[in-house]
Amino acid sequence: MKKYYICLLSNERGIILPWVYTLGSILILLTVFTAAQYKSQILSTHSVKEYYQLQSLFHYSHDQLLVKINEKTEGAKTISEQFTLPLGQSTVECAQTIGGYDCKWQLTLLTGTTKQINRFYKRTSAVP
């Protein structure tokens, strides 16, 4: 006696039905697309994290430099400072110009990311 059963993946000749190919292709494309989106999100998160770390390092160092600039006398032609934080290190070299200081910053995170910034500071007299 022959047993008959229904197979959704293939017909009685053993050929896989077209809808199985279509569904499998859609699942593979969906998996590849999701993996690409995840990788893009990881890279974006890493970039934003580095940006905020550099910004934090710069703001702390910037505030410390303003104190040093206002403490310097008129005869000081250059200022070289180095600031170390748990995030990394920043170095600044300032040359006195008419009306202030022209400063070149180099920010370096512990991960090795480096950024250079040029900034001009007006010298203000310290309040007694």
N, CA and C of each residue as an Amber inpcrd file, in Angstrom:
protein
   384
   0.8340000  -1.1570000   0.0000000   0.0000000   0.0000000   0.0000000
   0.8920000   1.2370000   0.0000000   0.5520000   2.1860000  -0.8920000
   1.3210000   3.4040000  -1.0250000   0.8220000   4.4250000  -0.0320000
   1.8300000   5.0960000   0.5900000   1.4740000   6.1700000   1.5270000
   1.6660000   7.4970000   0.8090000   0.6960000   8.3240000   0.9140000
   0.7670000   9.6610000   0.3350000   0.8420000  10.6870000   1.4580000
   1.7010000  11.6820000   1.2350000   1.7960000  12.7710000   2.2100000
   2.0520000  14.0590000   1.4400000   1.7860000  15.1220000   2.0590000
   1.9660000  16.4320000   1.4360000   3.2980000  17.0180000   1.9150000
   4.1420000  17.4110000   0.9600000   5.4190000  18.0400000   1.2680000
   5.3850000  19.4510000   0.6810000   5.5500000  20.4340000   1.5300000
   5.4690000  21.8150000   1.0760000   6.7500000  22.2880000   0.3950000
   7.8700000  21.5880000   0.6280000   9.1260000  22.0380000   0.0680000
   9.3790000  21.5250000  -1.3420000   8.8630000  20.4050000  -1.6720000
   9.0830000  19.8770000  -3.0220000   7.8410000  19.1160000  -3.4730000
   7.7600000  18.9090000  -4.7830000   6.6360000  18.1440000  -5.2930000
   7.0470000  16.6680000  -5.4110000   6.2200000  15.8520000  -6.0230000
   6.4930000  14.4140000  -6.0850000   7.7050000  14.0600000  -6.9400000
   8.1810000  14.9730000  -7.7560000   9.3530000  14.6970000  -8.5830000
  10.6490000  15.1020000  -7.8870000  10.5690000  15.7210000  -6.7210000
  11.7610000  16.1060000  -5.9860000  12.2680000  17.4960000  -6.3310000
  11.4980000  18.2810000  -7.0550000  11.9130000  19.6280000  -7.4170000
  11.4400000  20.5930000  -6.3350000  12.3430000  21.4400000  -5.8950000
  11.9770000  22.4190000  -4.8680000  11.1040000  23.4870000  -5.5180000
  10.0500000  23.8230000  -4.8490000   9.0900000  24.7750000  -5.3900000
   9.6640000  26.1940000  -5.4090000   9.2550000  27.0370000  -6.3560000
   9.7820000  28.4000000  -6.4960000   9.5680000  29.2830000  -5.2680000
   8.4910000  29.0870000  -4.5580000   8.2440000  29.9360000  -3.4040000
   9.2440000  29.6580000  -2.2840000   9.8160000  28.4580000  -2.2470000
  10.8450000  28.1470000  -1.2570000  12.1180000  28.9320000  -1.5850000
  12.4840000  28.9900000  -2.8780000  13.6240000  29.8010000  -3.3000000
  13.4100000  31.2780000  -2.9490000  12.2150000  31.7620000  -3.2360000
  11.8990000  33.1630000  -2.9910000  11.9920000  33.4900000  -1.4960000
  11.3890000  32.6680000  -0.6780000  11.4160000  32.8910000   0.7670000
  12.8420000  32.8020000   1.3180000  13.6070000  31.8240000   0.8440000
  15.0030000  31.6900000   1.2790000  15.8400000  32.8990000   0.8740000
  15.6480000  33.3860000  -0.3420000  16.3800000  34.5680000  -0.8090000
  16.0310000  35.8040000   0.0130000  14.7620000  35.9600000   0.3150000
  14.3410000  37.0960000   1.1300000  14.9690000  37.0290000   2.5170000
  14.9990000  35.8640000   3.1160000  15.6100000  35.7120000   4.4380000
  17.1080000  36.0020000   4.4150000  17.7920000  35.5530000   3.3770000
  19.2310000  35.8120000   3.2640000  19.4880000  37.3060000   3.0660000
  18.7210000  37.9470000   2.1910000  18.8850000  39.3870000   1.9790000
  18.5820000  40.1860000   3.2450000  17.5610000  39.8010000   3.9670000
  17.2140000  40.4680000   5.2040000  18.3310000  40.3330000   6.2410000
  18.9320000  39.1660000   6.3370000  20.0310000  38.9430000   7.2740000
  21.2530000  39.7850000   6.9040000  21.6050000  39.8300000   5.6240000
  22.7550000  40.6260000   5.1750000  22.5000000  42.1160000   5.4070000
  21.3120000  42.5880000   5.1030000  20.9680000  43.9940000   5.3050000
  21.0290000  44.3720000   6.7840000  20.5180000  43.5190000   7.6560000
  20.5480000  43.7880000   9.0930000  21.9720000  43.8260000   9.6190000
  22.8260000  42.9270000   9.1520000  24.2260000  42.9230000   9.5750000
  24.9390000  44.1980000   9.1170000  24.6630000  44.6630000   7.9100000
  25.2730000  45.8950000   7.4110000  24.8080000  47.1040000   8.2260000
  23.5490000  47.1550000   8.5720000  23.0250000  48.2450000   9.3900000
  23.6530000  48.2410000  10.7810000  23.8460000  47.0780000  11.3570000
  24.4580000  46.9520000  12.6780000  25.9000000  47.4460000  12.6430000
  26.6520000  47.0640000  11.6070000  28.0390000  47.5080000  11.4800000
  28.1000000  49.0280000  11.3370000  27.2140000  49.5920000  10.5370000
  27.1650000  51.0370000  10.3560000  26.8520000  51.7380000  11.6790000
  25.9510000  51.1930000  12.4560000  25.5930000  51.7790000  13.7460000
  26.7650000  51.7180000  14.7230000  27.5170000  50.6370000  14.7340000
  28.6900000  50.5030000  15.6050000  29.7410000  51.5550000  15.2390000
  30.0170000  51.7410000  13.9380000  30.9940000  52.7410000  13.5020000
  30.5420000  54.1510000  13.8630000  29.2750000  54.4290000  13.6960000
  28.7330000  55.7470000  14.0380000  28.8560000  56.0120000  15.5340000
  28.5400000  55.0350000  16.3430000  28.6380000  55.1820000  17.7920000
  30.0820000  55.4280000  18.2120000  31.0170000  54.7340000  17.5930000
  32.4380000  54.9100000  17.9010000  32.8940000  56.3360000  17.5590000
  32.4640000  56.8510000  16.4210000  32.8390000  58.2100000  16.0090000
  32.2740000  59.2600000  16.9660000  31.0360000  59.1000000  17.3660000
  30.4110000  60.0510000  18.2860000  31.1010000  60.0010000  19.6470000
  31.4540000  58.8190000  20.1010000  32.1470000  58.6680000  21.3790000
  33.5050000  59.3830000  21.3490000  34.2570000  59.1990000  20.2730000
  35.5470000  59.8810000  20.1430000  35.3690000  61.3920000  20.0970000
  34.3500000  61.8630000  19.4010000  34.0860000  63.2970000  19.3160000
  33.8550000  63.8820000  20.7030000  33.0190000  63.2380000  21.5090000
  32.7370000  63.7490000  22.8440000  33.9610000  63.6790000  23.7570000
  34.7880000  62.6590000  23.6040000  36.0090000  62.5790000  24.3930000
  36.9680000  63.7120000  24.0240000  37.1370000  63.9700000  22.7260000
  37.9970000  65.0750000  22.2920000  37.4520000  66.4180000  22.7670000
  36.1460000  66.5730000  22.6920000  35.5190000  67.8160000  23.1300000
  35.7280000  68.0290000  24.6300000  35.5800000  66.9900000  25.4130000
  35.7810000  67.0840000  26.8520000  37.2280000  67.4290000  27.1810000
  38.1540000  66.7760000  26.5060000  39.5760000  67.0430000  26.7060000
  39.9190000  68.4900000  26.3500000  39.3850000  68.9760000  25.2460000
  39.6530000  70.3460000  24.8280000  39.0790000  71.3610000  25.8090000
  37.8400000  71.1640000  26.2480000  37.2180000  72.1350000  27.1410000
  37.9520000  72.2360000  28.4750000  38.3640000  71.1240000  29.0300000
  39.1130000  71.1790000  30.2920000  40.4360000  71.9160000  30.0800000
  41.1560000  71.5420000  29.0420000  42.4560000  72.1610000  28.7700000
  42.3030000  73.6460000  28.4330000  41.2640000  73.9740000  27.7040000
  40.9850000  75.3570000  27.3220000  40.7890000  76.2190000  28.5670000
  40.0050000  75.7320000  29.5230000  39.7770000  76.4910000  30.7510000
  41.0750000  76.6880000  31.5310000  41.9020000  75.6590000  31.5830000
  43.1830000  75.7710000  32.2820000  44.1120000  76.7620000  31.5770000
  44.0850000  76.7700000  30.2490000  44.9380000  77.6870000  29.4980000
  44.5190000  79.1390000  29.6990000  43.2280000  79.3950000  29.7490000
  42.7650000  80.7680000  29.9730000  43.2950000  81.3190000  31.2880000
  43.3470000  80.4820000  32.3090000  43.9070000  80.9130000  33.5920000
  45.3800000  81.2590000  33.4150000  46.1290000  80.4200000  32.6950000
  47.5660000  80.6520000  32.4750000  47.8030000  81.9190000  31.6540000
  46.9920000  82.1410000  30.6280000  47.1620000  83.3330000  29.7820000
  46.9330000  84.5960000  30.6060000  45.9160000  84.5920000  31.4430000
  45.6150000  85.7780000  32.2390000  46.6420000  86.0070000  33.3440000
  47.3730000  84.9590000  33.7540000  48.4150000  85.1080000  34.7720000
  49.7270000  85.6100000  34.1850000  49.9680000  85.3840000  32.9040000
  51.2430000  85.7540000  32.2780000  51.3910000  87.2680000  32.2290000
  52.6240000  87.7110000  32.3020000  52.9020000  89.1350000  32.1900000
  52.9680000  89.5130000  30.7200000  53.0420000  90.8050000  30.4620000
  53.0980000  91.3000000  29.0840000  54.3480000  90.8340000  28.3560000
  55.4550000  90.5700000  29.0990000  56.7110000  90.1950000  28.4600000
  56.7470000  88.7630000  27.9610000  55.7870000  87.9360000  28.3160000
  55.7970000  86.5270000  27.9060000  55.4450000  86.4200000  26.4250000
  56.3990000  85.9710000  25.6200000  56.1830000  85.8750000  24.1710000
  55.5120000  84.5610000  23.7700000  55.8090000  83.4870000  24.4950000
  55.2280000  82.1840000  24.1570000  54.7300000  81.4980000  25.4210000
  53.7590000  80.6510000  25.2170000  53.2370000  79.8080000  26.2930000
  53.1940000  78.3830000  25.7550000  53.8160000  77.4660000  26.4600000
  53.7450000  76.0490000  26.1130000  53.2410000  75.2910000  27.3310000
  52.1700000  74.5910000  27.1590000  51.5730000  73.8430000  28.2740000
  51.1930000  72.4480000  27.8010000  51.1490000  71.5420000  28.7580000
  50.7190000  70.1730000  28.4910000  49.7660000  69.7760000  29.6060000
  48.6190000  69.2680000  29.2310000  47.6010000  68.8630000  30.1930000
  47.3360000  67.3690000  30.0110000  47.3010000  66.6440000  31.1230000
  47.0480000  65.2060000  31.0700000  45.7690000  64.9020000  31.8350000
  44.9040000  64.1550000  31.2130000  43.6360000  63.7260000  31.8020000
  43.5080000  62.2140000  31.6630000  42.5510000  61.6130000  32.3380000
  42.3330000  60.1720000  32.1470000  41.9460000  59.7990000  30.7100000
  41.3650000  60.7490000  29.9560000  40.9840000  60.4830000  28.5680000
  42.1700000  60.5410000  27.6180000  43.1700000  61.3560000  27.9500000
  44.2950000  61.5270000  27.0480000  45.1310000  62.7230000  27.4350000
  45.7730000  63.3030000  26.4450000  46.7220000  64.3760000  26.6910000
  46.5130000  65.4810000  25.6650000  46.6950000  66.7220000  26.1220000
  46.6120000  67.8490000  25.1980000  47.8350000  68.7340000  25.4000000
  48.3710000  69.1960000  24.2880000  49.4940000  70.1230000  24.3370000
  49.1010000  71.3640000  23.5380000  49.5960000  72.5050000  24.0190000
  49.2870000  73.7650000  23.3590000  50.5450000  74.6100000  23.3350000
  50.7480000  75.2780000  22.2120000  51.8390000  76.2260000  22.0640000
  51.2370000  77.5260000  21.5480000  51.4470000  78.5760000  22.3200000
  50.8720000  79.8730000  21.9820000  51.9810000  80.8800000  21.7290000
  51.8220000  81.6550000  20.6970000  52.7490000  82.7390000  20.3800000
  51.9930000  84.0500000  20.5370000  52.6430000  85.0050000  21.1960000
  51.9930000  86.2860000  21.4210000  51.9490000  87.0890000  20.1270000
  50.7870000  87.6230000  19.8340000  50.5920000  88.4960000  18.6820000
  49.9770000  89.7910000  19.1910000  49.7070000  90.6930000  18.2940000
  49.0930000  91.9570000  18.6880000  47.6800000  91.6710000  19.1840000
  47.4360000  91.9670000  20.4330000  46.0980000  91.8090000  20.9900000
  45.8080000  90.4650000  21.6220000  46.7160000  89.5200000  21.5690000
  46.4140000  88.2300000  22.1790000  47.4360000  87.1620000  21.8710000
  46.9570000  85.9270000  21.8630000  47.8120000  84.7700000  21.6160000
  47.2210000  83.9120000  20.5030000  48.0800000  83.4590000  19.6060000
  47.6910000  82.5300000  18.5590000  48.1520000  81.1420000  19.0120000
  47.2050000  80.2420000  19.2850000  47.5200000  78.9520000  19.9050000
  47.2380000  77.7910000  18.9560000  48.1170000  76.8230000  19.0150000
  47.9720000  75.5820000  18.2430000  47.8410000  74.4310000  19.2300000
  46.7030000  73.7710000  19.1880000  46.3960000  72.6630000  20.0870000
  46.6500000  71.3360000  19.3840000  47.0840000  70.3500000  20.1670000
  47.1180000  68.9670000  19.6850000  46.5150000  68.1060000  20.7880000
  45.3950000  67.4850000  20.4620000  44.6820000  66.6230000  21.4010000
  44.9260000  65.1690000  21.0160000  45.2950000  64.3430000  21.9850000
  45.5530000  62.9340000  21.7220000  44.8140000  62.0980000  22.7590000
  43.9260000  61.2350000  22.3000000  43.2210000  60.3260000  23.1990000
  44.0850000  59.1050000  23.4850000  43.7260000  58.3610000  24.5310000
  44.4590000  57.1430000  24.8590000  44.3350000  56.0920000  23.7590000
  43.2770000  56.1620000  22.9660000  43.0880000  55.2100000  21.8660000
  43.9790000  55.5130000  20.6740000  44.6460000  56.6810000  20.6860000
  45.5390000  57.0590000  19.5980000  44.9500000  58.0780000  18.6410000
  43.7030000  58.4360000  18.8110000  43.0740000  59.4400000  17.9580000
  43.6790000  60.8040000  18.2500000  44.0210000  61.5270000  17.1840000
  44.6590000  62.8310000  17.3270000  43.8670000  63.8780000  16.5620000
  43.7820000  65.0800000  17.1590000  43.1180000  66.2000000  16.4940000
  43.9270000  67.4560000  16.7570000  44.0270000  68.3150000  15.7460000
  44.7370000  69.5740000  15.8870000  43.7530000  70.7220000  15.7070000
  43.9160000  71.7400000  16.5530000  43.0160000  72.8920000  16.5410000
  43.8620000  74.1600000  16.6140000  43.5190000  75.1640000  15.8220000
  44.1330000  76.4920000  15.9120000  43.0940000  77.4440000  16.4800000
  43.5340000  78.2650000  17.4500000  42.5900000  79.1760000  18.0940000
  43.3040000  80.4550000  18.5210000  42.6030000  81.5660000  18.4590000
  43.1560000  82.8580000  18.8680000  42.4800000  83.2840000  20.1740000
  43.2970000  83.7510000  21.1380000  42.7850000  84.2000000  22.4310000
  43.1760000  85.6550000  22.6430000  42.2180000  86.4660000  23.0300000
  42.5070000  87.8380000  23.4040000  42.9670000  87.8460000  24.8500000
  43.9820000  88.6240000  25.1300000  44.4920000  88.6920000  26.4830000
  43.6720000  89.7180000  27.2570000  43.1560000  89.3060000  28.4120000
  42.4320000  90.2140000  29.2780000  43.2370000  90.3720000  30.5580000
  43.1710000  91.5370000  31.1220000  43.9370000  91.7510000  32.3560000
  43.2150000  91.0840000  33.5200000  44.0010000  90.5450000  34.4270000
  43.4340000  89.8780000  35.5990000  42.8720000  90.9270000  36.5560000
  41.7630000  90.6030000  37.1580000  41.1270000  91.5210000  38.1080000
  41.8130000  91.3570000  39.4510000  42.2990000  92.4730000  40.0860000
  43.0030000  92.3520000  41.3680000  42.1050000  91.9640000  42.5170000
